[in-house]
Amino acid sequence: MQNQSPKIAVFSTKNWVIQAFDEVNKNHSFEPSYFEARLDKKTAPLAAGHEVVCAFVNDKVDAKTLEILKTQGIKLIALRCAGFNNVDIEKAQELDIAVVRVPAYSPYAVAEHTLGLILALNRKLHKAYHRVRDGNFALDGLMGFDLHQKTIGIIGTGKIGQVFCQLIKGFGVRILAYDKYPNEELKNLGIEYVELPKLYQQCDIISLHCPLTYETYHMINEYAIAAMKPGVMIVNTSRGPLIDSNAVIEGLKKGKVGNLALDVYEEEEALFFEDLSEKVIQDDTFVRLQTFPNVLITAHQAFFTKEAVHNIAETTFANIAEFFKTGKSANQVIPVGK
Ligand code: NAD
């Protein structure tokens, strides 16, 4: 596999993707074709004539899409994101299509956005901004709570969860964490690992930083919410389907969930990354979430910093270069148990 300048079909392209990729490509000699379309079985034929497909978080790289890509001669799926829950990894392996990803590009970007969401939602900064611009200087309805001495629950203490622990620790909080593989460095920082029932029962704020897997799908469901402290703040900057949206809506209606901050949403594929301001939103669950005064949603932008986007482009091209030089990549995704 010695092709040094494979043709790359880049899907879900936006201007910022083209800018970052073209900048980094000055150090390579790739031939990227940029497609605005999201990758799925309908758009997969656009990849004809290329050897690599570059996909993002909401591209649907399922079995059918992979079969079509195989007939187009695609050898590599280069994900320009960390999560790979949108790719049928077993099918890719069966078809001999390699999959690479960008495991880390800036845990700081996501952890800092998580902190930003908590501060904005708690102190209602998004509402205060509009009030002051409208000449309304009243404080009623803007009261928040001190983070100091609250208990924060962190589910998933990998790269992002770890940075988030370090950031929020500065507020003088107690931190309870849950991870299948506890992090010794964090234990030394005074972070206490507990099982989920204790975390749910004791935490004022619960922030999700674990990947989406069969095990974590809808982990925040009616039972988990029932076990939580009344008025809990739930924050999800990981993957939408970690939360059962209908269950959290019920929790919000009952006042059990006191605040909800989301950067991801389980049906976000139909909404996020597009300007739909002139369209009627058809997703009633999303629209219902937007009606709550104590819900703050951003559209999957936690990763979106200069540094992170540059690192994504750099690692994506480095992965492709390595794969075409050596036939493999250190960032290759291998099916579990293989
Ligand atoms: P990571 O792999 O470094 O850490 C994930 C952690 O979750 C690991 O410590 C792992 O042991 C733990 N884990 C796995 N299964 C678990 C389970 N069932 N329960 C509890 N913990 C479990 O990943 P990361 O770089 O920290 O990223 C975390 C997640 O953040 C990613 O999976 C991705 O979905 C999401 N993410 C979101 C954005 C965004 O823009 N919103 C950007 C990047 C990543």
XYZ file of C-alpha atoms in Angstrom, residues 50-199:
150
model
C -11.679 7.846 -4.200
C -9.795 5.455 -1.927
C -10.564 7.092 1.400
C -13.776 8.364 2.949
C -13.436 10.975 5.668
C -16.510 10.971 7.923
C -17.739 12.905 10.967
C -19.891 12.199 14.032
C -23.309 12.163 12.388
C -22.394 10.341 9.177
C -24.160 6.981 9.053
C -21.516 4.413 8.232
C -23.753 1.363 8.624
C -23.528 -2.028 6.885
C -25.382 -0.900 3.747
C -23.266 2.245 3.372
C -20.084 0.187 3.809
C -21.181 -2.314 1.153
C -21.682 0.526 -1.340
C -18.330 2.085 -0.377
C -16.658 -1.286 -0.939
C -17.984 -1.409 -4.512
C -16.523 2.119 -5.010
C -13.068 0.768 -4.060
C -12.858 2.484 -0.659
C -10.013 1.060 1.445
C -10.127 3.324 4.469
C -12.707 5.189 6.558
C -10.861 8.063 8.246
C -13.086 9.351 11.037
C -12.327 12.935 11.987
C -13.691 12.393 15.496
C -12.997 10.261 18.573
C -16.303 8.354 18.888
C -16.946 5.551 16.372
C -20.450 4.480 17.448
C -21.740 5.566 14.000
C -19.625 2.950 12.163
C -20.440 -0.765 11.881
C -16.900 -1.834 12.789
C -17.537 -5.596 12.392
C -18.975 -5.077 8.896
C -16.027 -2.860 7.918
C -13.632 -5.588 9.019
C -15.602 -8.227 7.121
C -15.343 -6.069 3.965
C -11.629 -5.403 4.587
C -12.172 -1.656 4.944
C -9.941 -0.235 7.681
C -11.289 2.385 10.085
C -9.116 5.005 11.783
C -10.129 7.780 14.163
C -8.758 10.756 16.076
C -8.734 9.438 19.651
C -7.649 12.730 21.209
C -7.543 16.222 19.755
C -8.260 18.435 22.735
C -9.868 17.063 25.865
C -9.592 20.668 27.114
C -12.048 21.894 24.458
C -14.812 19.519 25.594
C -14.061 19.767 29.328
C -14.001 23.590 29.190
C -17.300 23.670 27.273
C -18.830 21.358 29.892
C -17.787 23.781 32.613
C -19.119 26.674 30.514
C -22.523 24.989 30.207
C -22.714 24.392 33.975
C -21.820 27.992 34.813
C -24.122 29.471 32.158
C -27.086 27.291 33.116
C -26.652 27.684 36.869
C -26.179 31.472 36.763
C -28.567 31.877 33.788
C -26.025 33.860 31.800
C -27.829 33.172 28.512
C -30.966 34.821 29.924
C -29.105 37.661 31.630
C -27.411 38.578 28.332
C -30.764 39.076 26.587
C -32.327 40.855 29.570
C -29.573 43.439 29.812
C -29.646 44.050 26.049
C -33.406 44.660 26.405
C -32.853 47.195 29.173
C -34.267 44.770 31.758
C -31.978 44.912 34.780
C -34.208 42.941 37.194
C -32.691 39.923 38.948
C -35.856 37.893 39.628
C -35.531 34.441 38.116
C -31.752 34.637 37.739
C -30.755 33.120 41.087
C -28.203 30.316 40.920
C -26.325 28.291 43.546
C -22.704 28.222 44.729
C -20.733 25.360 43.220
C -18.531 25.516 46.320
C -19.089 22.475 48.572
C -21.494 20.797 46.143
C -21.016 17.159 45.107
C -20.195 16.590 41.449
C -20.588 13.183 39.781
C -18.447 12.323 36.786
C -19.294 9.229 34.756
C -16.332 8.255 32.569
C -12.926 9.528 33.698
C -10.978 9.070 30.481
C -9.219 11.942 28.735
C -12.112 14.428 28.866
C -13.506 13.296 32.231
C -10.044 13.638 33.770
C -9.545 17.216 32.531
C -13.069 18.081 33.663
C -12.307 16.679 37.174
C -9.195 18.837 37.352
C -11.085 21.980 36.229
C -14.112 21.626 38.488
C -11.972 20.685 41.481
C -10.848 24.321 41.583
C -14.354 25.329 42.727
C -13.921 23.554 46.069
C -16.331 20.724 45.288
C -16.458 17.072 46.351
C -16.100 14.766 43.343
C -17.557 11.273 43.034
C -16.631 9.340 39.907
C -17.681 6.146 38.189
C -15.650 4.386 35.525
C -15.198 0.741 34.625
C -11.451 1.389 34.840
C -10.716 3.898 37.646
C -7.861 6.331 37.068
C -5.148 6.142 39.773
C -3.965 9.702 39.084
C -7.435 11.020 39.920
C -7.626 8.954 43.122
C -4.432 10.733 44.213
C -6.225 14.055 43.564
C -8.831 13.055 46.133
C -11.511 11.929 43.682
C -13.604 9.124 45.151
C -14.687 6.262 42.880
C -18.129 4.892 43.773
C -20.772 2.702 42.129
C -23.522 4.413 40.134
C -26.323 4.147 42.766
C -24.224 6.126 45.288
C -23.216 8.660 42.649
